[in-house]
Amino acid sequence: MEKRVYNFSPGPAVLPLPVLEAAQRDLVSLPGVGISILEISHRSKAFDKIINDAEANLRTLLGIPDNYRVLFMQGGALFQFGVIPMNLLRDSGKSADYVVTGTWSKKAFDEAKLQGLSVNVAWDGKPTNFNRIPKQDELKLNPDAAYVYTASNETIQGVQYQTEPAFGSVPLICDMSSDILSRPIDVSKYGMIFACAQKNAGPAGVTIVIIRDDLIEKSPANLPSLVNYKVFAEGKSLLNTPPTFPIYMVKLVTDWILNDVGGLAKMASLNQSKAKLLYDEIDHSDGFYLPHAEKECRSPMNVPFRLAKTEFEEPFLKQAAERGLCELKGHRSVGGCRASIYNAMPREGVQMLADFMHDFRAKNS
């Protein structure tokens, strides 16, 4: 087998090696079943156990209250951007507030607006190129809104809410695609959480939706079944053939966090220590490396940075790749470099990147 490199891609992203090895070992024939997960019927007792175990693991890790449903949907975050206003805004007679902290919350706002619905920007970080999270007194919120929409972590700009934001009694809808399962959260503060799996929870192909019962009841009856949260929940995520392999992988990933890592508090501690390696190298570089996000808003998942001398960026990326430090090119809207260091990125990979950054600076200062 070819040697694995360190994959700093923002997604699809690195998966835990023990999970990949378990999937490889059992791919041809699931123990006790004799059929591959790629072949198994979604109506079988074996898959019923897999999807139920995946949900049980999520409930344990996140402390999901009983009055929330867990759905396994398809279509990624982009699908949710359109489906959320269909279900929660279209027949409400209200408006919705969107806190625009980066590329993905802006895309969510745009998708809602496409439907001709009443959506407002409660705060927009564009004037400073989305390098921070708003302060509470900067938000222009409607206390009678159908919901407030946020993204807990912006993958491209590398900004994160450090604690759950407070929006009063208005239901909080949150895109946690890039930091779910990276730290403990209080699910009861949210009306709905969703996360496409391919950052921290599994491979591309499944989206985890955690939604409160009262919000499910708001789904209009005339929506098509696959975009209707109520119908989808009543069908227990099995209205049609679900993404069986990605759901199986979510089960394995959550097993790994529970049993190998020891839960989300330990996961958060590991993630913070990894992020500190990179941010310390950036902060102590005498301006050689320039961070994108303001210090108090920095993400431990995605670390975007630039080199002060832009002519060094291409050789930096080339030399990093030669050392097995791959997928470090930044998004075109921010430029520079970006290291995505999700749960499954080993500490030694982050240490190697920090050491390379130190050596590259020493040779080029």
Tab-separated table of C-alpha atoms in Angstrom:
chain	number	residue	atom	x	y	z
A	1	MET	CA	0.000	0.000	0.000
A	2	GLU	CA	1.269	3.465	-0.902
A	3	LYS	CA	2.335	5.562	2.063
A	4	ARG	CA	-0.337	7.985	3.263
A	5	VAL	CA	0.395	11.720	3.179
A	6	TYR	CA	-1.008	14.269	5.610
A	7	ASN	CA	-4.195	15.552	4.012
A	8	PHE	CA	-5.045	19.123	5.064
A	9	SER	CA	-7.986	19.352	2.658
A	10	PRO	CA	-11.091	21.262	3.855
A	11	GLY	CA	-13.311	18.435	2.626
A	12	PRO	CA	-13.724	15.690	1.768
A	13	ALA	CA	-11.266	15.500	4.583
A	14	VAL	CA	-9.013	13.159	6.495
A	15	LEU	CA	-10.699	10.219	8.244
A	16	PRO	CA	-9.377	8.379	11.312
A	17	LEU	CA	-6.981	5.634	10.262
A	18	PRO	CA	-8.590	3.022	12.571
A	19	VAL	CA	-11.933	3.780	10.900
A	20	LEU	CA	-10.502	3.322	7.419
A	21	GLU	CA	-8.842	0.083	8.481
A	22	ALA	CA	-12.089	-1.237	9.995
A	23	ALA	CA	-14.023	-0.338	6.852
A	24	GLN	CA	-11.358	-1.966	4.690
A	25	ARG	CA	-11.361	-5.118	6.794
A	26	ASP	CA	-15.151	-5.530	6.685
A	27	LEU	CA	-15.872	-4.098	3.243
A	28	VAL	CA	-16.243	-7.412	1.446
A	29	SER	CA	-18.292	-9.069	4.176
A	30	LEU	CA	-19.808	-7.506	7.280
A	31	PRO	CA	-19.256	-9.722	10.337
A	32	GLY	CA	-22.290	-11.865	10.977
A	33	VAL	CA	-23.928	-10.771	7.717
A	34	GLY	CA	-21.775	-12.081	4.880
A	35	ILE	CA	-22.685	-9.166	2.623
A	36	SER	CA	-20.759	-5.967	1.942
A	37	ILE	CA	-22.093	-2.702	3.366
A	38	LEU	CA	-22.113	-1.593	-0.290
A	39	GLU	CA	-24.618	-4.342	-1.082
A	40	ILE	CA	-26.729	-4.529	2.060
A	41	SER	CA	-30.449	-3.748	1.933
A	42	HIS	CA	-31.469	-0.599	3.757
A	43	ARG	CA	-34.555	-2.537	4.903
A	44	SER	CA	-32.495	-5.297	6.505
A	45	LYS	CA	-32.124	-5.906	10.230
A	46	ALA	CA	-28.361	-5.504	9.844
A	47	PHE	CA	-28.645	-1.992	8.406
A	48	ASP	CA	-31.378	-1.119	10.890
A	49	LYS	CA	-28.827	-1.791	13.641
A	50	ILE	CA	-26.159	0.298	11.868
A	51	ILE	CA	-28.356	3.389	11.477
A	52	ASN	CA	-29.741	3.049	15.011
A	53	ASP	CA	-26.235	2.689	16.445
A	54	ALA	CA	-25.081	5.761	14.496
A	55	GLU	CA	-27.962	7.776	15.961
A	56	ALA	CA	-27.361	6.418	19.476
A	57	ASN	CA	-23.685	7.399	19.267
A	58	LEU	CA	-24.600	10.923	18.162
A	59	ARG	CA	-27.123	11.238	20.980
A	60	THR	CA	-24.528	10.096	23.524
A	61	LEU	CA	-21.711	12.309	22.256
A	62	LEU	CA	-23.798	15.459	21.809
A	63	GLY	CA	-26.254	14.913	24.658
A	64	ILE	CA	-29.193	15.259	22.279
A	65	PRO	CA	-32.456	15.696	24.244
A	66	ASP	CA	-35.398	13.361	23.666
A	67	ASN	CA	-37.460	16.087	21.969
A	68	TYR	CA	-35.050	16.250	19.026
A	69	ARG	CA	-35.036	13.957	16.006
A	70	VAL	CA	-31.889	12.808	14.229
A	71	LEU	CA	-32.196	12.527	10.451
A	72	PHE	CA	-29.716	11.193	7.899
A	73	MET	CA	-30.311	13.113	4.683
A	74	GLN	CA	-28.532	13.572	1.362
A	75	GLY	CA	-27.600	16.612	-0.706
A	76	GLY	CA	-25.042	18.204	1.624
A	77	ALA	CA	-25.238	21.648	3.174
A	78	LEU	CA	-26.339	23.261	-0.089
A	79	PHE	CA	-29.491	21.127	-0.038
A	80	GLN	CA	-30.237	22.290	3.512
A	81	PHE	CA	-29.758	25.935	2.522
A	82	GLY	CA	-32.880	25.627	0.383
A	83	VAL	CA	-34.842	23.094	2.431
A	84	ILE	CA	-34.667	25.031	5.725
A	85	PRO	CA	-36.655	28.054	4.458
A	86	MET	CA	-39.056	25.728	2.607
A	87	ASN	CA	-39.953	24.027	5.889
A	88	LEU	CA	-39.586	26.758	8.485
A	89	LEU	CA	-40.257	30.031	6.674
A	90	ARG	CA	-42.457	29.555	3.616
A	91	ASP	CA	-45.816	29.320	5.435
A	92	SER	CA	-44.815	31.109	8.646
A	93	GLY	CA	-45.904	34.625	7.686
A	94	LYS	CA	-42.638	35.810	9.195
A	95	SER	CA	-39.139	36.776	8.143
A	96	ALA	CA	-35.845	35.077	8.994
A	97	ASP	CA	-32.565	36.610	10.138
A	98	TYR	CA	-29.219	35.481	8.715
A	99	VAL	CA	-25.893	36.226	10.412
A	100	VAL	CA	-23.440	36.288	7.507
A	101	THR	CA	-19.988	35.406	8.825
A	102	GLY	CA	-18.468	33.935	5.677
A	103	THR	CA	-18.938	32.223	2.359
A	104	TRP	CA	-21.295	29.482	3.500
A	105	SER	CA	-23.707	31.566	5.581
A	106	LYS	CA	-23.823	34.018	2.658
A	107	LYS	CA	-24.689	31.139	0.321
A	108	ALA	CA	-27.435	30.023	2.711
A	109	PHE	CA	-28.910	33.538	2.672
A	110	ASP	CA	-28.776	33.651	-1.128
A	111	GLU	CA	-30.539	30.285	-1.448
A	112	ALA	CA	-33.364	31.423	0.852
A	113	LYS	CA	-33.713	34.696	-1.027
A	114	LEU	CA	-34.027	32.818	-4.334
A	115	GLN	CA	-37.361	31.498	-3.101
A	116	GLY	CA	-38.790	35.007	-2.790
A	117	LEU	CA	-39.044	34.727	0.983
A	118	SER	CA	-38.523	37.490	3.541
A	119	VAL	CA	-34.922	37.149	4.711
A	120	ASN	CA	-32.801	39.794	6.404
A	121	VAL	CA	-29.090	40.153	7.008
A	122	ALA	CA	-28.735	40.638	10.753
A	123	TRP	CA	-24.984	41.217	10.385
A	124	ASP	CA	-22.553	41.044	7.489
A	125	GLY	CA	-18.806	40.487	7.888
A	126	LYS	CA	-18.004	41.318	4.254
A	127	PRO	CA	-16.496	44.793	4.949
A	128	THR	CA	-13.575	43.117	6.758
A	129	ASN	CA	-13.518	40.051	4.466
A	130	PHE	CA	-15.183	37.905	7.103
A	131	ASN	CA	-12.298	37.866	9.550
A	132	ARG	CA	-14.390	37.887	12.724
A	133	ILE	CA	-17.644	36.957	14.457
A	134	PRO	CA	-20.080	39.775	15.381
A	135	LYS	CA	-20.425	41.171	18.872
A	136	GLN	CA	-23.890	40.827	20.378
A	137	ASP	CA	-24.670	44.574	20.148
A	138	GLU	CA	-23.877	44.582	16.415
A	139	LEU	CA	-26.710	42.227	15.540
A	140	LYS	CA	-29.917	43.651	14.071
A	141	LEU	CA	-32.373	40.950	15.056
A	142	ASN	CA	-36.130	40.692	14.725
A	143	PRO	CA	-37.544	39.275	18.009
A	144	ASP	CA	-40.461	37.816	16.030
A	145	ALA	CA	-38.369	36.115	13.342
A	146	ALA	CA	-39.160	32.552	12.302
A	147	TYR	CA	-35.530	31.674	12.985
A	148	VAL	CA	-31.991	33.026	13.158
A	149	TYR	CA	-29.478	31.316	10.896
A	150	THR	CA	-25.760	30.990	11.679
A	151	ALA	CA	-22.724	28.931	10.736
A	152	SER	CA	-20.731	27.899	13.783
A	153	ASN	CA	-17.477	27.642	11.827
A	154	GLU	CA	-16.683	29.128	8.433
A	155	THR	CA	-14.404	26.705	6.603
A	156	ILE	CA	-12.966	29.207	4.126
A	157	GLN	CA	-12.349	32.189	6.414
A	158	GLY	CA	-11.441	30.175	9.532
A	159	VAL	CA	-13.696	31.987	12.021
A	160	GLN	CA	-15.686	30.196	14.704
A	161	TYR	CA	-18.179	31.032	17.420
A	162	GLN	CA	-16.274	30.159	20.573
A	163	THR	CA	-19.512	29.634	22.527
A	164	GLU	CA	-23.150	29.218	21.520
A	165	PRO	CA	-24.607	32.575	20.416
A	166	ALA	CA	-27.686	33.906	22.223
A	167	PHE	CA	-30.725	35.048	20.254
A	168	GLY	CA	-33.475	34.987	22.858
A	169	SER	CA	-36.519	32.830	22.164
A	170	VAL	CA	-36.131	32.803	18.368
A	171	PRO	CA	-35.143	29.310	17.143
A	172	LEU	CA	-31.453	29.116	16.269
A	173	ILE	CA	-30.577	27.198	13.095
A	174	CYS	CA	-26.899	26.332	12.798
A	175	ASP	CA	-24.683	24.912	10.085
A	176	MET	CA	-22.065	22.874	11.978
A	177	SER	CA	-20.685	21.117	8.930
A	178	SER	CA	-17.053	21.855	9.721
A	179	ASP	CA	-16.956	21.587	13.519
A	180	ILE	CA	-19.615	19.121	14.618
A	181	LEU	CA	-18.199	16.471	16.990
A	182	SER	CA	-15.098	18.615	17.586
A	183	ARG	CA	-16.221	19.866	21.009
A	184	PRO	CA	-19.122	19.584	23.454
A	185	ILE	CA	-22.193	21.689	22.618
A	186	ASP	CA	-25.521	22.390	24.289
A	187	VAL	CA	-28.002	21.102	21.719
A	188	SER	CA	-30.928	22.521	23.713
A	189	LYS	CA	-29.855	26.043	22.694
A	190	TYR	CA	-30.570	25.240	19.057
A	191	GLY	CA	-33.773	24.663	17.153
A	192	MET	CA	-31.895	22.774	14.476
A	193	ILE	CA	-28.320	21.734	13.715
A	194	PHE	CA	-27.142	20.256	10.463
A	195	ALA	CA	-23.770	19.054	9.218
A	196	CYS	CA	-22.598	17.468	6.004
A	197	ALA	CA	-20.399	14.616	7.159
A	198	GLN	CA	-17.262	15.049	5.080
A	199	LYS	CA	-15.317	17.200	7.557
A	200	ASN	CA	-15.512	15.496	10.951
A	201	ALA	CA	-18.241	12.866	10.894
A	202	GLY	CA	-17.633	10.626	7.894
A	203	PRO	CA	-17.311	10.696	4.101
A	204	ALA	CA	-19.279	12.779	1.639
A	205	GLY	CA	-22.819	11.620	0.925
A	206	VAL	CA	-24.763	12.000	4.161
A	207	THR	CA	-25.933	15.050	6.090
A	208	ILE	CA	-26.775	14.832	9.780
A	209	VAL	CA	-29.843	16.865	10.779
A	210	ILE	CA	-30.775	17.344	14.445
A	211	ILE	CA	-34.125	19.111	14.706
A	212	ARG	CA	-36.507	19.898	17.560
A	213	ASP	CA	-39.962	18.327	17.460
A	214	ASP	CA	-41.871	21.620	17.398
A	215	LEU	CA	-39.971	22.759	14.310
A	216	ILE	CA	-40.677	19.488	12.518
A	217	GLU	CA	-44.390	20.222	12.956
A	218	LYS	CA	-43.995	23.457	10.970
A	219	SER	CA	-43.226	21.634	7.715
A	220	PRO	CA	-45.927	22.442	5.113
A	221	ALA	CA	-47.942	19.414	4.076
A	222	ASN	CA	-47.610	20.204	0.354
A	223	LEU	CA	-43.822	19.887	0.219
A	224	PRO	CA	-42.370	16.939	-1.718
A	225	SER	CA	-41.569	14.063	0.636
A	226	LEU	CA	-37.783	14.203	0.405
A	227	VAL	CA	-37.658	17.894	1.368
A	228	ASN	CA	-40.294	17.650	4.097
A	229	TYR	CA	-38.681	17.259	7.533
A	230	LYS	CA	-41.873	15.874	9.085
A	231	VAL	CA	-42.396	13.232	6.425
A	232	PHE	CA	-38.701	12.375	6.416
A	233	ALA	CA	-38.687	11.972	10.202
A	234	GLU	CA	-41.818	9.802	10.124
A	235	GLY	CA	-40.025	7.606	7.597
A	236	LYS	CA	-37.032	7.314	9.952
A	237	SER	CA	-34.643	8.529	7.214
A	238	LEU	CA	-35.694	5.572	5.046
A	239	LEU	CA	-38.193	7.088	2.619
A	240	ASN	CA	-35.960	5.928	-0.202
A	241	THR	CA	-32.578	4.195	-0.316
A	242	PRO	CA	-30.331	6.159	2.049
A	243	PRO	CA	-26.545	6.515	1.650
A	244	THR	CA	-25.840	3.239	3.440
A	245	PHE	CA	-22.042	3.345	3.292
A	246	PRO	CA	-21.662	6.950	4.568
A	247	ILE	CA	-24.084	6.204	7.436
A	248	TYR	CA	-22.037	3.104	8.273
A	249	MET	CA	-18.918	5.309	8.292
A	250	VAL	CA	-20.610	7.813	10.627
A	251	LYS	CA	-21.238	4.897	12.950
A	252	LEU	CA	-17.536	3.926	12.819
A	253	VAL	CA	-16.324	7.508	13.302
A	254	THR	CA	-18.570	8.055	16.311
A	255	ASP	CA	-17.425	4.691	17.722
A	256	TRP	CA	-13.857	5.991	17.399
A	257	ILE	CA	-14.622	9.256	19.227
A	258	LEU	CA	-16.439	7.418	22.004
A	259	ASN	CA	-14.082	4.501	22.492
A	260	ASP	CA	-10.642	5.543	21.245
A	261	VAL	CA	-10.662	9.285	21.960
A	262	GLY	CA	-12.897	9.197	25.039
A	263	GLY	CA	-15.600	11.720	24.156
A	264	LEU	CA	-15.959	15.303	22.999
A	265	ALA	CA	-14.238	17.006	25.938
A	266	LYS	CA	-11.058	15.071	25.165
A	267	MET	CA	-11.577	15.649	21.455
A	268	ALA	CA	-11.792	19.406	22.053
A	269	SER	CA	-8.610	19.382	24.117
A	270	LEU	CA	-6.739	17.523	21.376
A	271	ASN	CA	-8.043	19.923	18.732
A	272	GLN	CA	-7.041	23.006	20.711
A	273	SER	CA	-3.538	21.666	21.268
A	274	LYS	CA	-3.134	20.947	17.545
A	275	ALA	CA	-4.385	24.393	16.565
A	276	LYS	CA	-2.042	26.053	19.062
A	277	LEU	CA	0.956	24.558	17.253
A	278	LEU	CA	0.044	26.385	14.053
A	279	TYR	CA	-1.215	29.635	15.536
A	280	ASP	CA	1.910	29.919	17.718
A	281	GLU	CA	4.099	29.495	14.649
A	282	ILE	CA	2.104	32.173	12.814
A	283	ASP	CA	2.037	34.592	15.750
A	284	HIS	CA	5.775	34.239	16.445
A	285	SER	CA	6.858	34.612	12.818
A	286	ASP	CA	7.496	38.383	13.015
A	287	GLY	CA	4.948	38.961	10.261
A	288	PHE	CA	6.314	36.330	7.866
A	289	TYR	CA	2.971	34.503	8.163
A	290	LEU	CA	-0.232	36.543	8.389
A	291	PRO	CA	-3.405	35.044	9.897
A	292	HIS	CA	-6.773	35.786	8.344
A	293	ALA	CA	-9.040	35.586	11.400
A	294	GLU	CA	-8.918	37.865	14.421
A	295	LYS	CA	-7.421	36.132	17.429
A	296	GLU	CA	-10.574	35.810	19.537
A	297	CYS	CA	-12.505	34.248	16.619
A	298	ARG	CA	-9.963	31.762	15.316
A	299	SER	CA	-11.111	28.330	14.287
A	300	PRO	CA	-9.304	25.237	15.577
A	301	MET	CA	-10.587	23.402	12.497
A	302	ASN	CA	-9.463	25.617	9.603
A	303	VAL	CA	-6.358	27.802	9.777
A	304	PRO	CA	-6.117	30.204	6.811
A	305	PHE	CA	-2.955	32.302	6.523
A	306	ARG	CA	-0.909	34.175	3.958
A	307	LEU	CA	2.787	34.709	3.480
A	308	ALA	CA	3.695	38.391	3.706
A	309	LYS	CA	5.810	37.978	0.578
A	310	THR	CA	3.347	36.466	-1.855
A	311	GLU	CA	6.123	35.248	-4.163
A	312	PHE	CA	6.968	32.680	-1.479
A	313	GLU	CA	3.537	31.046	-1.509
A	314	GLU	CA	4.092	28.818	-4.533
A	315	PRO	CA	7.431	27.425	-3.318
A	316	PHE	CA	5.935	27.044	0.163
A	317	LEU	CA	3.114	24.871	-1.169
A	318	LYS	CA	5.454	22.921	-3.460
A	319	GLN	CA	7.990	22.176	-0.739
A	320	ALA	CA	5.259	21.262	1.746
A	321	ALA	CA	3.778	18.754	-0.711
A	322	GLU	CA	7.221	17.225	-1.248
A	323	ARG	CA	7.243	16.493	2.490
A	324	GLY	CA	3.823	14.857	2.375
A	325	LEU	CA	1.976	17.949	3.672
A	326	CYS	CA	-0.766	18.226	1.058
A	327	GLU	CA	-3.871	20.251	0.135
A	328	LEU	CA	-2.663	23.478	1.774
A	329	LYS	CA	-3.696	25.952	-0.929
A	330	GLY	CA	-6.143	28.573	0.360
A	331	HIS	CA	-9.544	29.311	-1.129
A	332	ARG	CA	-9.476	31.821	-3.974
A	333	SER	CA	-11.641	34.310	-2.033
A	334	VAL	CA	-9.049	34.554	0.746
A	335	GLY	CA	-5.905	33.436	-1.037
A	336	GLY	CA	-2.727	32.220	0.581
A	337	CYS	CA	-2.760	28.926	2.433
A	338	ARG	CA	-5.163	26.982	4.620
A	339	ALA	CA	-4.580	24.028	6.911
A	340	SER	CA	-7.728	22.115	7.808
A	341	ILE	CA	-6.949	20.132	10.944
A	342	TYR	CA	-10.156	18.300	11.728
A	343	ASN	CA	-10.583	15.638	14.411
A	344	ALA	CA	-8.861	12.914	12.416
A	345	MET	CA	-5.716	14.904	11.575
A	346	PRO	CA	-2.991	13.336	13.759
A	347	ARG	CA	-1.061	15.676	16.020
A	348	GLU	CA	2.176	14.528	14.372
A	349	GLY	CA	0.902	15.845	11.038
A	350	VAL	CA	0.251	19.283	12.523
A	351	GLN	CA	3.630	19.190	14.265
A	352	MET	CA	5.325	18.384	10.952
A	353	LEU	CA	3.566	21.332	9.318
A	354	ALA	CA	4.550	23.697	12.150
A	355	ASP	CA	8.156	22.502	11.917
A	356	PHE	CA	8.154	22.977	8.149
A	357	MET	CA	6.733	26.494	8.525
A	358	HIS	CA	9.483	27.321	11.029
A	359	ASP	CA	12.214	25.959	8.743
A	360	PHE	CA	10.790	27.655	5.641
A	361	ARG	CA	10.729	31.002	7.434
A	362	ALA	CA	14.308	30.563	8.691
A	363	LYS	CA	15.547	29.894	5.152
A	364	ASN	CA	13.629	32.733	3.531
A	365	SER	CA	13.619	35.591	6.045
